PDB file of C-alpha atoms and ligand atoms in Angstrom:
ATOM      1  CA  MET A 105     -19.572  14.324   5.705  1.00  0.00           C
ATOM      2  CA  PRO A 106     -16.729  12.204   4.599  1.00  0.00           C
ATOM      3  CA  HIS A 107     -16.015  12.129   1.055  1.00  0.00           C
ATOM      4  CA  SER A 108     -17.058   8.996  -0.942  1.00  0.00           C
ATOM      5  CA  ILE A 109     -13.510   7.491  -2.100  1.00  0.00           C
ATOM      6  CA  PRO A 110     -12.980   6.694  -5.720  1.00  0.00           C
ATOM      7  CA  ASP A 111     -11.965   2.979  -6.575  1.00  0.00           C
ATOM      8  CA  ILE A 112      -9.254   1.576  -8.666  1.00  0.00           C
ATOM      9  CA  ARG A 113      -9.872  -1.598 -10.610  1.00  0.00           C
ATOM     10  CA  SER A 114      -7.106  -3.710  -9.553  1.00  0.00           C
ATOM     11  CA  GLY A 115      -7.177  -7.289 -11.116  1.00  0.00           C
ATOM     12  CA  ASP A 116     -10.514  -8.797 -10.162  1.00  0.00           C
ATOM     13  CA  VAL A 117     -11.217  -6.157  -7.315  1.00  0.00           C
ATOM     14  CA  ALA A 118     -11.960  -2.559  -6.878  1.00  0.00           C
ATOM     15  CA  MET A 119      -9.419  -1.037  -4.297  1.00  0.00           C
ATOM     16  CA  PRO A 120     -10.249   2.477  -2.586  1.00  0.00           C
ATOM     17  CA  VAL A 121      -7.748   5.006  -3.897  1.00  0.00           C
ATOM     18  CA  ILE A 122      -6.414   5.788  -0.535  1.00  0.00           C
ATOM     19  CA  GLY A 123      -5.874   3.892   2.494  1.00  0.00           C
ATOM     20  CA  LEU A 124      -4.244   4.104   5.982  1.00  0.00           C
ATOM     21  CA  GLY A 125      -0.754   2.554   6.255  1.00  0.00           C
ATOM     22  CA  THR A 126      -0.044   1.181   9.669  1.00  0.00           C
ATOM     23  CA  TRP A 127       3.761   0.511   9.520  1.00  0.00           C
ATOM     24  CA  GLN A 128       5.507   1.244  12.870  1.00  0.00           C
ATOM     25  CA  LEU A 129       2.340   1.814  14.585  1.00  0.00           C
ATOM     26  CA  GLU A 130       2.923  -1.256  16.886  1.00  0.00           C
ATOM     27  CA  ASP A 131       2.511   0.294  20.377  1.00  0.00           C
ATOM     28  CA  GLY A 132      -1.307   0.104  20.388  1.00  0.00           C
ATOM     29  CA  SER A 133      -1.622   3.147  18.418  1.00  0.00           C
ATOM     30  CA  ALA A 134      -2.971   1.299  15.334  1.00  0.00           C
ATOM     31  CA  GLN A 135      -6.315   0.677  17.246  1.00  0.00           C
ATOM     32  CA  PRO A 136      -7.396   4.286  17.844  1.00  0.00           C
ATOM     33  CA  LEU A 137      -6.013   5.691  14.568  1.00  0.00           C
ATOM     34  CA  VAL A 138      -7.746   2.990  12.564  1.00  0.00           C
ATOM     35  CA  GLU A 139     -11.016   3.840  14.137  1.00  0.00           C
ATOM     36  CA  ARG A 140     -10.574   7.447  13.518  1.00  0.00           C
ATOM     37  CA  ALA A 141      -9.700   6.919   9.997  1.00  0.00           C
ATOM     38  CA  LEU A 142     -12.685   4.881   9.609  1.00  0.00           C
ATOM     39  CA  GLU A 143     -14.769   7.663  11.242  1.00  0.00           C
ATOM     40  CA  LEU A 144     -13.216  10.005   8.907  1.00  0.00           C
ATOM     41  CA  GLY A 145     -14.228   8.049   5.835  1.00  0.00           C
ATOM     42  CA  TYR A 146     -11.041   5.959   5.143  1.00  0.00           C
ATOM     43  CA  ARG A 147     -12.165   2.580   3.780  1.00  0.00           C
ATOM     44  CA  HIS A 148      -9.032   1.020   3.228  1.00  0.00           C
ATOM     45  CA  ILE A 149      -6.469  -0.313   5.699  1.00  0.00           C
ATOM     46  CA  ASP A 150      -2.971  -1.626   4.990  1.00  0.00           C
ATOM     47  CA  THR A 151      -1.283  -3.927   7.649  1.00  0.00           C
ATOM     48  CA  ALA A 152       1.114  -6.796   7.612  1.00  0.00           C
ATOM     49  CA  GLN A 153       2.352  -9.719   9.605  1.00  0.00           C
ATOM     50  CA  ILE A 154       5.718  -8.098  10.204  1.00  0.00           C
ATOM     51  CA  TYR A 155       4.010  -4.821  11.460  1.00  0.00           C
ATOM     52  CA  GLY A 156       3.175  -6.622  14.693  1.00  0.00           C
ATOM     53  CA  ASN A 157      -0.140  -4.887  14.793  1.00  0.00           C
ATOM     54  CA  GLU A 158      -2.753  -7.186  13.162  1.00  0.00           C
ATOM     55  CA  GLN A 159      -4.179  -7.601  16.557  1.00  0.00           C
ATOM     56  CA  ASP A 160      -4.819  -3.767  17.209  1.00  0.00           C
ATOM     57  CA  VAL A 161      -6.302  -3.466  13.516  1.00  0.00           C
ATOM     58  CA  GLY A 162      -8.680  -6.389  14.297  1.00  0.00           C
ATOM     59  CA  ALA A 163      -9.603  -4.674  17.705  1.00  0.00           C
ATOM     60  CA  ALA A 164     -10.547  -1.410  15.734  1.00  0.00           C
ATOM     61  CA  LEU A 165     -12.386  -3.554  13.289  1.00  0.00           C
ATOM     62  CA  ALA A 166     -14.200  -5.014  16.017  1.00  0.00           C
ATOM     63  CA  ALA A 167     -15.201  -1.825  17.723  1.00  0.00           C
ATOM     64  CA  THR A 168     -15.864   0.573  14.691  1.00  0.00           C
ATOM     65  CA  GLY A 169     -19.623   1.119  13.692  1.00  0.00           C
ATOM     66  CA  VAL A 170     -18.596   0.749  10.031  1.00  0.00           C
ATOM     67  CA  SER A 171     -19.497  -2.547   8.514  1.00  0.00           C
ATOM     68  CA  ARG A 172     -16.716  -5.068   7.571  1.00  0.00           C
ATOM     69  CA  ALA A 173     -18.365  -5.042   3.990  1.00  0.00           C
ATOM     70  CA  GLU A 174     -17.388  -1.467   3.515  1.00  0.00           C
ATOM     71  CA  ILE A 175     -13.754  -1.763   4.529  1.00  0.00           C
ATOM     72  CA  PHE A 176     -10.984  -3.005   2.156  1.00  0.00           C
ATOM     73  CA  LEU A 177      -8.431  -4.863   4.397  1.00  0.00           C
ATOM     74  CA  THR A 178      -4.911  -5.870   3.174  1.00  0.00           C
ATOM     75  CA  THR A 179      -2.393  -7.638   4.976  1.00  0.00           C
ATOM     76  CA  LYS A 180       1.024  -9.168   3.690  1.00  0.00           C
ATOM     77  CA  VAL A 181       2.759 -12.602   4.219  1.00  0.00           C
ATOM     78  CA  TRP A 182       5.978 -12.193   5.656  1.00  0.00           C
ATOM     79  CA  VAL A 183       8.876 -13.746   3.816  1.00  0.00           C
ATOM     80  CA  GLU A 184       9.487 -16.550   6.365  1.00  0.00           C
ATOM     81  CA  HIS A 185       5.988 -18.119   5.508  1.00  0.00           C
ATOM     82  CA  PHE A 186       6.223 -18.420   1.608  1.00  0.00           C
ATOM     83  CA  ALA A 187       6.471 -22.309   1.662  1.00  0.00           C
ATOM     84  CA  HIS A 188       3.258 -24.231   0.881  1.00  0.00           C
ATOM     85  CA  GLY A 189       1.482 -25.064   4.165  1.00  0.00           C
ATOM     86  CA  ASP A 190       3.293 -22.351   5.983  1.00  0.00           C
ATOM     87  CA  LEU A 191       1.670 -19.544   4.013  1.00  0.00           C
ATOM     88  CA  GLN A 192      -1.816 -21.107   4.719  1.00  0.00           C
ATOM     89  CA  ARG A 193      -0.922 -21.513   8.419  1.00  0.00           C
ATOM     90  CA  SER A 194       0.247 -17.949   8.555  1.00  0.00           C
ATOM     91  CA  LEU A 195      -2.870 -16.640   7.058  1.00  0.00           C
ATOM     92  CA  ASP A 196      -4.869 -18.587   9.526  1.00  0.00           C
ATOM     93  CA  GLU A 197      -3.151 -16.627  12.154  1.00  0.00           C
ATOM     94  CA  SER A 198      -3.411 -13.373  10.610  1.00  0.00           C
ATOM     95  CA  LEU A 199      -7.274 -13.832  10.456  1.00  0.00           C
ATOM     96  CA  ARG A 200      -7.450 -14.877  14.035  1.00  0.00           C
ATOM     97  CA  LYS A 201      -5.606 -11.458  15.048  1.00  0.00           C
ATOM     98  CA  LEU A 202      -7.635  -9.416  12.587  1.00  0.00           C
ATOM     99  CA  ARG A 203     -10.844 -11.336  13.886  1.00  0.00           C
ATOM    100  CA  VAL A 204     -12.232 -11.467  10.271  1.00  0.00           C
ATOM    101  CA  PRO A 205     -12.993 -14.674   8.235  1.00  0.00           C
ATOM    102  CA  GLN A 206     -11.535 -13.093   5.182  1.00  0.00           C
ATOM    103  CA  VAL A 207      -9.209 -10.388   3.978  1.00  0.00           C
ATOM    104  CA  ASP A 208      -9.663  -8.400   0.763  1.00  0.00           C
ATOM    105  CA  LEU A 209      -6.188  -8.567  -0.362  1.00  0.00           C
ATOM    106  CA  LEU A 210      -3.224 -10.887   0.683  1.00  0.00           C
ATOM    107  CA  LEU A 211       0.184  -9.735  -0.511  1.00  0.00           C
ATOM    108  CA  LEU A 212       3.558 -11.359  -0.758  1.00  0.00           C
ATOM    109  CA  HIS A 213       5.732  -8.901   1.152  1.00  0.00           C
ATOM    110  CA  TRP A 214       8.891  -9.040  -0.535  1.00  0.00           C
ATOM    111  CA  PRO A 215      10.196 -11.431  -3.302  1.00  0.00           C
ATOM    112  CA  LYS A 216      12.438 -14.119  -2.396  1.00  0.00           C
ATOM    113  CA  PRO A 217      14.669 -16.756  -4.319  1.00  0.00           C
ATOM    114  CA  ARG A 218      13.376 -19.671  -2.485  1.00  0.00           C
ATOM    115  CA  PRO A 219      10.925 -21.400  -2.299  1.00  0.00           C
ATOM    116  CA  ALA A 220      10.337 -21.294  -5.911  1.00  0.00           C
ATOM    117  CA  LEU A 221       7.774 -18.382  -6.970  1.00  0.00           C
ATOM    118  CA  ALA A 222       5.582 -21.150  -8.413  1.00  0.00           C
ATOM    119  CA  GLU A 223       5.141 -23.001  -5.108  1.00  0.00           C
ATOM    120  CA  THR A 224       4.496 -19.628  -3.223  1.00  0.00           C
ATOM    121  CA  MET A 225       2.020 -18.425  -5.989  1.00  0.00           C
ATOM    122  CA  ALA A 226       0.137 -21.858  -5.782  1.00  0.00           C
ATOM    123  CA  ALA A 227      -0.335 -21.322  -2.021  1.00  0.00           C
ATOM    124  CA  LEU A 228      -1.433 -17.649  -2.646  1.00  0.00           C
ATOM    125  CA  ASN A 229      -4.006 -19.282  -5.240  1.00  0.00           C
ATOM    126  CA  ASP A 230      -4.947 -21.943  -2.736  1.00  0.00           C
ATOM    127  CA  VAL A 231      -6.210 -19.535  -0.089  1.00  0.00           C
ATOM    128  CA  ARG A 232      -7.966 -17.212  -2.481  1.00  0.00           C
ATOM    129  CA  ASP A 233      -9.731 -20.288  -3.861  1.00  0.00           C
ATOM    130  CA  ARG A 234     -10.866 -21.213  -0.268  1.00  0.00           C
ATOM    131  CA  GLY A 235     -12.156 -17.778   0.225  1.00  0.00           C
ATOM    132  CA  LEU A 236      -9.800 -16.590   2.795  1.00  0.00           C
ATOM    133  CA  THR A 237      -8.776 -13.749   0.785  1.00  0.00           C
ATOM    134  CA  ARG A 238     -10.887 -11.806  -1.943  1.00  0.00           C
ATOM    135  CA  ALA A 239      -7.466 -11.001  -4.106  1.00  0.00           C
ATOM    136  CA  ILE A 240      -4.055 -11.799  -4.184  1.00  0.00           C
ATOM    137  CA  GLY A 241      -1.039  -9.287  -4.914  1.00  0.00           C
ATOM    138  CA  LEU A 242       2.626  -8.540  -4.723  1.00  0.00           C
ATOM    139  CA  SER A 243       4.781  -6.218  -2.852  1.00  0.00           C
ATOM    140  CA  ASN A 244       8.329  -5.087  -3.981  1.00  0.00           C
ATOM    141  CA  PHE A 245       8.278  -6.927  -6.953  1.00  0.00           C
ATOM    142  CA  PRO A 246      10.489  -5.384 -10.090  1.00  0.00           C
ATOM    143  CA  SER A 247       8.604  -5.673 -13.211  1.00  0.00           C
ATOM    144  CA  GLY A 248      10.151  -8.768 -14.522  1.00  0.00           C
ATOM    145  CA  LEU A 249       9.476 -10.762 -11.434  1.00  0.00           C
ATOM    146  CA  MET A 250       5.929  -9.548 -11.319  1.00  0.00           C
ATOM    147  CA  ALA A 251       5.529 -10.765 -14.995  1.00  0.00           C
ATOM    148  CA  LYS A 252       6.542 -14.355 -13.661  1.00  0.00           C
ATOM    149  CA  ALA A 253       4.447 -14.274 -10.541  1.00  0.00           C
ATOM    150  CA  GLN A 254       1.434 -13.456 -12.914  1.00  0.00           C
ATOM    151  CA  ALA A 255       2.399 -16.341 -15.222  1.00  0.00           C
ATOM    152  CA  ALA A 256       2.601 -18.543 -12.527  1.00  0.00           C
ATOM    153  CA  SER A 257      -0.908 -17.487 -10.961  1.00  0.00           C
ATOM    154  CA  GLU A 258      -4.408 -18.548 -12.370  1.00  0.00           C
ATOM    155  CA  ALA A 259      -5.946 -15.686 -10.216  1.00  0.00           C
ATOM    156  CA  PRO A 260      -5.153 -12.135 -11.383  1.00  0.00           C
ATOM    157  CA  ILE A 261      -2.466 -10.056  -9.514  1.00  0.00           C
ATOM    158  CA  ALA A 262      -4.334  -7.087  -8.147  1.00  0.00           C
ATOM    159  CA  THR A 263      -1.734  -4.887  -7.051  1.00  0.00           C
ATOM    160  CA  ASN A 264       1.915  -4.622  -6.791  1.00  0.00           C
ATOM    161  CA  GLN A 265       2.786  -2.289  -3.610  1.00  0.00           C
ATOM    162  CA  VAL A 266       5.969  -0.626  -4.066  1.00  0.00           C
ATOM    163  CA  GLU A 267       7.682   2.617  -2.811  1.00  0.00           C
ATOM    164  CA  TYR A 268       6.619   5.538  -4.948  1.00  0.00           C
ATOM    165  CA  HIS A 269       6.766   9.142  -4.347  1.00  0.00           C
ATOM    166  CA  PRO A 270       8.009  12.391  -6.199  1.00  0.00           C
ATOM    167  CA  TYR A 271      11.526  11.520  -5.695  1.00  0.00           C
ATOM    168  CA  LEU A 272      11.346   7.923  -7.203  1.00  0.00           C
ATOM    169  CA  SER A 273      10.074   7.081 -10.577  1.00  0.00           C
ATOM    170  CA  GLN A 274       8.144   4.129 -11.082  1.00  0.00           C
ATOM    171  CA  LYS A 275       7.259   4.762 -14.885  1.00  0.00           C
ATOM    172  CA  THR A 276       7.977   1.278 -16.154  1.00  0.00           C
ATOM    173  CA  LEU A 277       6.404  -0.646 -13.082  1.00  0.00           C
ATOM    174  CA  ILE A 278       3.133   1.461 -13.722  1.00  0.00           C
ATOM    175  CA  ALA A 279       3.209   0.570 -17.171  1.00  0.00           C
ATOM    176  CA  LYS A 280       3.691  -2.978 -16.782  1.00  0.00           C
ATOM    177  CA  ALA A 281       1.198  -3.521 -14.031  1.00  0.00           C
ATOM    178  CA  ARG A 282      -1.374  -1.452 -16.144  1.00  0.00           C
ATOM    179  CA  ALA A 283      -0.693  -4.196 -18.863  1.00  0.00           C
ATOM    180  CA  ILE A 284      -1.618  -6.995 -16.766  1.00  0.00           C
ATOM    181  CA  GLY A 285      -4.818  -5.328 -15.371  1.00  0.00           C
ATOM    182  CA  ALA A 286      -3.113  -4.664 -11.940  1.00  0.00           C
ATOM    183  CA  SER A 287      -2.776  -1.313 -10.180  1.00  0.00           C
ATOM    184  CA  ILE A 288       0.341  -0.156  -8.244  1.00  0.00           C
ATOM    185  CA  THR A 289      -0.094   0.799  -4.548  1.00  0.00           C
ATOM    186  CA  ALA A 290       2.574   3.519  -3.128  1.00  0.00           C
ATOM    187  CA  TRP A 291       4.435   2.832  -0.136  1.00  0.00           C
ATOM    188  CA  SER A 292       5.936   5.513   1.707  1.00  0.00           C
ATOM    189  CA  PRO A 293       3.967   7.798  -0.513  1.00  0.00           C
ATOM    190  CA  LEU A 294       4.987  11.051   1.242  1.00  0.00           C
ATOM    191  CA  ALA A 295       8.627  10.011   1.250  1.00  0.00           C
ATOM    192  CA  GLN A 296       8.392   9.327   4.942  1.00  0.00           C
ATOM    193  CA  GLY A 297       7.625  12.996   5.348  1.00  0.00           C
ATOM    194  CA  LYS A 298      10.479  14.476   3.266  1.00  0.00           C
ATOM    195  CA  VAL A 299       7.780  16.027   0.871  1.00  0.00           C
ATOM    196  CA  ALA A 300       6.840  18.687   3.458  1.00  0.00           C
ATOM    197  CA  GLY A 301       9.773  20.859   3.049  1.00  0.00           C
ATOM    198  CA  ASP A 302       9.896  20.646  -0.852  1.00  0.00           C
ATOM    199  CA  PRO A 303       9.703  24.116  -2.470  1.00  0.00           C
ATOM    200  CA  VAL A 304       8.325  22.780  -5.674  1.00  0.00           C
ATOM    201  CA  LEU A 305       5.232  21.105  -3.613  1.00  0.00           C
ATOM    202  CA  ILE A 306       4.915  24.072  -1.308  1.00  0.00           C
ATOM    203  CA  GLU A 307       4.495  26.385  -4.442  1.00  0.00           C
ATOM    204  CA  ILE A 308       1.858  24.052  -6.207  1.00  0.00           C
ATOM    205  CA  GLY A 309       0.078  23.531  -2.773  1.00  0.00           C
ATOM    206  CA  GLU A 310      -0.064  27.253  -2.286  1.00  0.00           C
ATOM    207  CA  ALA A 311      -1.834  27.676  -5.785  1.00  0.00           C
ATOM    208  CA  HIS A 312      -4.614  25.323  -4.312  1.00  0.00           C
ATOM    209  CA  GLY A 313      -4.600  25.886  -0.845  1.00  0.00           C
ATOM    210  CA  LYS A 314      -3.092  22.496   0.042  1.00  0.00           C
ATOM    211  CA  THR A 315      -0.198  21.186   1.666  1.00  0.00           C
ATOM    212  CA  PRO A 316       2.766  19.517   0.224  1.00  0.00           C
ATOM    213  CA  GLY A 317       1.389  16.212   1.432  1.00  0.00           C
ATOM    214  CA  GLN A 318      -2.127  16.628   0.094  1.00  0.00           C
ATOM    215  CA  VAL A 319      -0.348  17.710  -3.334  1.00  0.00           C
ATOM    216  CA  THR A 320       1.643  14.497  -3.435  1.00  0.00           C
ATOM    217  CA  LEU A 321      -1.119  12.096  -2.576  1.00  0.00           C
ATOM    218  CA  ARG A 322      -3.266  13.874  -5.252  1.00  0.00           C
ATOM    219  CA  TRP A 323      -0.468  13.453  -7.696  1.00  0.00           C
ATOM    220  CA  GLN A 324      -0.548   9.765  -6.837  1.00  0.00           C
ATOM    221  CA  VAL A 325      -4.429   9.074  -7.116  1.00  0.00           C
ATOM    222  CA  GLN A 326      -4.705  11.211 -10.093  1.00  0.00           C
ATOM    223  CA  GLN A 327      -2.474   8.892 -12.127  1.00  0.00           C
ATOM    224  CA  GLY A 328      -4.615   5.969 -10.982  1.00  0.00           C
ATOM    225  CA  VAL A 329      -2.157   4.775  -8.388  1.00  0.00           C
ATOM    226  CA  VAL A 330      -3.608   3.467  -4.841  1.00  0.00           C
ATOM    227  CA  THR A 331      -1.959   5.242  -2.111  1.00  0.00           C
ATOM    228  CA  ILE A 332      -1.408   4.435   1.611  1.00  0.00           C
ATOM    229  CA  PRO A 333       0.188   7.522   3.780  1.00  0.00           C
ATOM    230  CA  ARG A 334       0.683   6.693   7.379  1.00  0.00           C
ATOM    231  CA  THR A 335       0.529   9.082  10.391  1.00  0.00           C
ATOM    232  CA  ARG A 336       0.118   8.924  14.129  1.00  0.00           C
ATOM    233  CA  ASN A 337      -1.340  12.579  14.138  1.00  0.00           C
ATOM    234  CA  PRO A 338      -5.197  12.537  14.051  1.00  0.00           C
ATOM    235  CA  ALA A 339      -5.157  16.192  12.288  1.00  0.00           C
ATOM    236  CA  ARG A 340      -2.992  14.678   9.437  1.00  0.00           C
ATOM    237  CA  LEU A 341      -5.310  11.730   9.120  1.00  0.00           C
ATOM    238  CA  ALA A 342      -7.952  14.350   8.047  1.00  0.00           C
ATOM    239  CA  GLU A 343      -5.265  16.365   6.123  1.00  0.00           C
ATOM    240  CA  ASN A 344      -4.198  13.184   3.916  1.00  0.00           C
ATOM    241  CA  PHE A 345      -7.790  12.301   3.205  1.00  0.00           C
ATOM    242  CA  ASP A 346      -8.835  15.789   1.875  1.00  0.00           C
ATOM    243  CA  ILE A 347      -7.610  15.368  -1.617  1.00  0.00           C
ATOM    244  CA  PHE A 348     -10.746  14.848  -3.543  1.00  0.00           C
ATOM    245  CA  ASP A 349     -11.728  18.450  -3.724  1.00  0.00           C
ATOM    246  CA  PHE A 350      -9.077  19.977  -6.197  1.00  0.00           C
ATOM    247  CA  ALA A 351      -7.283  18.715  -9.351  1.00  0.00           C
ATOM    248  CA  LEU A 352      -3.723  19.203 -10.566  1.00  0.00           C
ATOM    249  CA  SER A 353      -3.096  20.474 -14.065  1.00  0.00           C
ATOM    250  CA  ASP A 354      -1.172  18.564 -16.536  1.00  0.00           C
ATOM    251  CA  ALA A 355       1.772  20.902 -16.121  1.00  0.00           C
ATOM    252  CA  GLU A 356       1.668  20.464 -12.318  1.00  0.00           C
ATOM    253  CA  MET A 357       1.549  16.742 -12.733  1.00  0.00           C
ATOM    254  CA  ALA A 358       4.689  16.897 -14.933  1.00  0.00           C
ATOM    255  CA  ARG A 359       6.449  19.128 -12.697  1.00  0.00           C
ATOM    256  CA  ILE A 360       6.040  16.765  -9.574  1.00  0.00           C
ATOM    257  CA  SER A 361       7.047  13.637 -11.601  1.00  0.00           C
ATOM    258  CA  ALA A 362      10.254  15.770 -12.602  1.00  0.00           C
ATOM    259  CA  LEU A 363      11.544  15.505  -8.989  1.00  0.00           C
ATOM    260  CA  ALA A 364      12.474  11.983  -9.482  1.00  0.00           C
ATOM    261  CA  ARG A 365      16.071  11.331  -9.006  1.00  0.00           C
ATOM    262  CA  PRO A 366      18.435   8.319  -9.302  1.00  0.00           C
ATOM    263  CA  ASP A 367      19.027   8.284  -5.487  1.00  0.00           C
ATOM    264  CA  GLY A 368      15.455   8.700  -4.446  1.00  0.00           C
ATOM    265  CA  ARG A 369      15.031   5.335  -3.076  1.00  0.00           C
ATOM    266  CA  LEU A 370      14.499   5.058   0.416  1.00  0.00           C
ATOM    267  CA  GLY A 371      13.633   1.574   1.137  1.00  0.00           C
ATOM    268  CA  ASP A 372      16.167  -0.756  -0.237  1.00  0.00           C
ATOM    269  CA  TRP A 373      16.835  -2.464   3.136  1.00  0.00           C
ATOM    270  CA  LEU A 374      15.724  -6.127   2.757  1.00  0.00           C
ATOM    271  CA  ASP A 375      17.980  -7.004  -0.501  1.00  0.00           C
ATOM    272  CA  LYS A 376      20.271  -4.401  -1.986  1.00  0.00           C
ATOM    273  CA  ALA A 377      20.804  -7.055  -4.799  1.00  0.00           C
ATOM    274  CA  PHE A 378      17.315  -6.706  -6.213  1.00  0.00           C
ATOM    275  CA  GLU A 379      17.419  -5.662 -10.179  1.00  0.00           C
ATOM    276  CA  TRP A 380      14.855  -2.699  -9.513  1.00  0.00           C
ATOM    277  CA  ASP A 381      13.338  -1.211 -12.627  1.00  0.00           C
ATOM    278  CA  VAL A 382      15.519   1.503 -13.630  1.00  0.00           C
ATOM    279  CA  GLU A 383      12.659   4.350 -13.663  1.00  0.00           C
TER     280      GLU A 383
HETATM  281  N1  NAP B  72       5.243  -3.227   1.367  1.00  0.00           N
HETATM  282  C1  NAP B  72       6.256  -2.615   1.958  1.00  0.00           C
HETATM  283  O1  NAP B  72       7.469  -3.096   1.884  1.00  0.00           O
HETATM  284  C2  NAP B  72       6.044  -1.286   2.639  1.00  0.00           C
HETATM  285  C3  NAP B  72       7.229  -0.611   3.072  1.00  0.00           C
HETATM  286  C4  NAP B  72       7.111   0.522   3.890  1.00  0.00           C
HETATM  287  C5  NAP B  72       5.779   0.992   3.895  1.00  0.00           C
HETATM  288  N2  NAP B  72       4.654   0.314   3.576  1.00  0.00           N
HETATM  289  C6  NAP B  72       3.293   0.865   3.837  1.00  0.00           C
HETATM  290  O2  NAP B  72       3.190   2.087   3.336  1.00  0.00           O
HETATM  291  C7  NAP B  72       2.655   2.923   4.429  1.00  0.00           C
HETATM  292  C8  NAP B  72       3.307   4.335   4.351  1.00  0.00           C
HETATM  293  O3  NAP B  72       4.534   4.451   4.260  1.00  0.00           O
HETATM  294  P1  NAP B  72       5.565   4.912   5.344  1.00  0.00           P
HETATM  295  O4  NAP B  72       4.803   4.823   6.710  1.00  0.00           O
HETATM  296  O5  NAP B  72       6.968   4.269   5.264  1.00  0.00           O
HETATM  297  O6  NAP B  72       5.835   6.557   5.104  1.00  0.00           O
HETATM  298  P2  NAP B  72       4.761   7.664   4.626  1.00  0.00           P
HETATM  299  O7  NAP B  72       3.373   7.420   4.610  1.00  0.00           O
HETATM  300  O8  NAP B  72       5.377   8.317   3.275  1.00  0.00           O
HETATM  301  O9  NAP B  72       5.326   8.801   5.679  1.00  0.00           O
HETATM  302  C9  NAP B  72       5.039   8.690   6.909  1.00  0.00           C
HETATM  303  C10 NAP B  72       5.748   9.937   7.803  1.00  0.00           C
HETATM  304  O10 NAP B  72       5.188  11.294   7.234  1.00  0.00           O
HETATM  305  C11 NAP B  72       4.658  11.930   8.204  1.00  0.00           C
HETATM  306  N3  NAP B  72       3.404  12.432   7.605  1.00  0.00           N
HETATM  307  C12 NAP B  72       1.993  11.933   7.525  1.00  0.00           C
HETATM  308  N4  NAP B  72       1.309  12.692   6.908  1.00  0.00           N
HETATM  309  C13 NAP B  72       1.876  13.888   6.620  1.00  0.00           C
HETATM  310  C14 NAP B  72       1.565  14.970   5.998  1.00  0.00           C
HETATM  311  N5  NAP B  72       0.400  15.385   5.468  1.00  0.00           N
HETATM  312  N6  NAP B  72       2.545  15.963   5.875  1.00  0.00           N
HETATM  313  C15 NAP B  72       3.901  15.829   6.205  1.00  0.00           C
HETATM  314  N7  NAP B  72       4.367  14.836   7.010  1.00  0.00           N
HETATM  315  C16 NAP B  72       3.398  13.714   7.154  1.00  0.00           C
HETATM  316  C17 NAP B  72       4.286  11.046   9.272  1.00  0.00           C
HETATM  317  O11 NAP B  72       4.606  11.757  10.635  1.00  0.00           O
HETATM  318  P3  NAP B  72       3.411  11.998  11.648  1.00  0.00           P
HETATM  319  O12 NAP B  72       3.146  10.609  12.163  1.00  0.00           O
HETATM  320  O13 NAP B  72       4.065  12.532  12.755  1.00  0.00           O
HETATM  321  O14 NAP B  72       2.275  12.614  10.977  1.00  0.00           O
HETATM  322  C18 NAP B  72       5.425   9.890   9.069  1.00  0.00           C
HETATM  323  O15 NAP B  72       6.631  10.346   9.622  1.00  0.00           O
HETATM  324  C19 NAP B  72       3.293   2.215   5.653  1.00  0.00           C
HETATM  325  O16 NAP B  72       2.656   2.683   6.865  1.00  0.00           O
HETATM  326  C20 NAP B  72       3.063   0.783   5.429  1.00  0.00           C
HETATM  327  O17 NAP B  72       1.594   0.535   5.582  1.00  0.00           O
HETATM  328  C21 NAP B  72       4.810  -0.852   3.213  1.00  0.00           C
END
């Protein structure tokens, strides 16, 4: 039997604490993987306009026996569609590909200086008011910009999806998100696979009969952070989901957090000029 997954309160919605990430699954592989994940008990799927696989995710949602109401579906608006009107049109297209009338969460994929944040937040609120998404949120927003986005929005920001793994501290952002009632969602939660060879994570895993990947994902959910690991490997789909039958001690949690280092960021590719939170 699949585990039932805990939820994390995020703005005005509850998000299943673990989901399947689908970045780079753009060769048709997303459909079978999403279907298999849903069979295993995953109830949260993360896609984006730019991933080129909304159509495949939609095919999986149409084929699965799991009801739509049980699945938390996130997509992200790409930066080219941030103007009022463009954003709405791009969501119409996403909904058509996903074969659903509404997503659960719509994120702005990366911050962008123009159009003005107020214009984009108004468009995001508009699609929420019209029921095309249940909730709205951000991705890759440093804490100062996150606060500005919340100030420009009537609806609560549900989550800010950012890079987060043992090699990158997000202490400031996690605290600031919590203060506005939002969650953090960890992207590249496994540091793109790098955690697998880490001696500290291996040692902690051995004490629990778990892999370094499972220890890492457990460390995230135990902090109240949503996590969205990605794999092409069906065996690892099950492995990554099997993190609800053990707990890390406070000392183990602290030991993992201490792996963070100043050069741990992997994903600064879009705009190196962002003023990320220092830790
Ligand atoms: N908002 C954003 O800007 C943004 C940016 C990046 C990612 N994301 C989201 O976050 C999701 C996850 O991030 P990600 O795809 O960059 O990286 P990730 O989940 O940290 O790592 C994926 C890599 O780790 C390997 N892996 C998976 N499970 C493993 C395990 N248990 N042990 C060891 N290795 C394992 C996978 O290889 P195999 O396939 O061989 O298992 C794959 O190479 C994305 O798919 C996407 O949905 C969002």
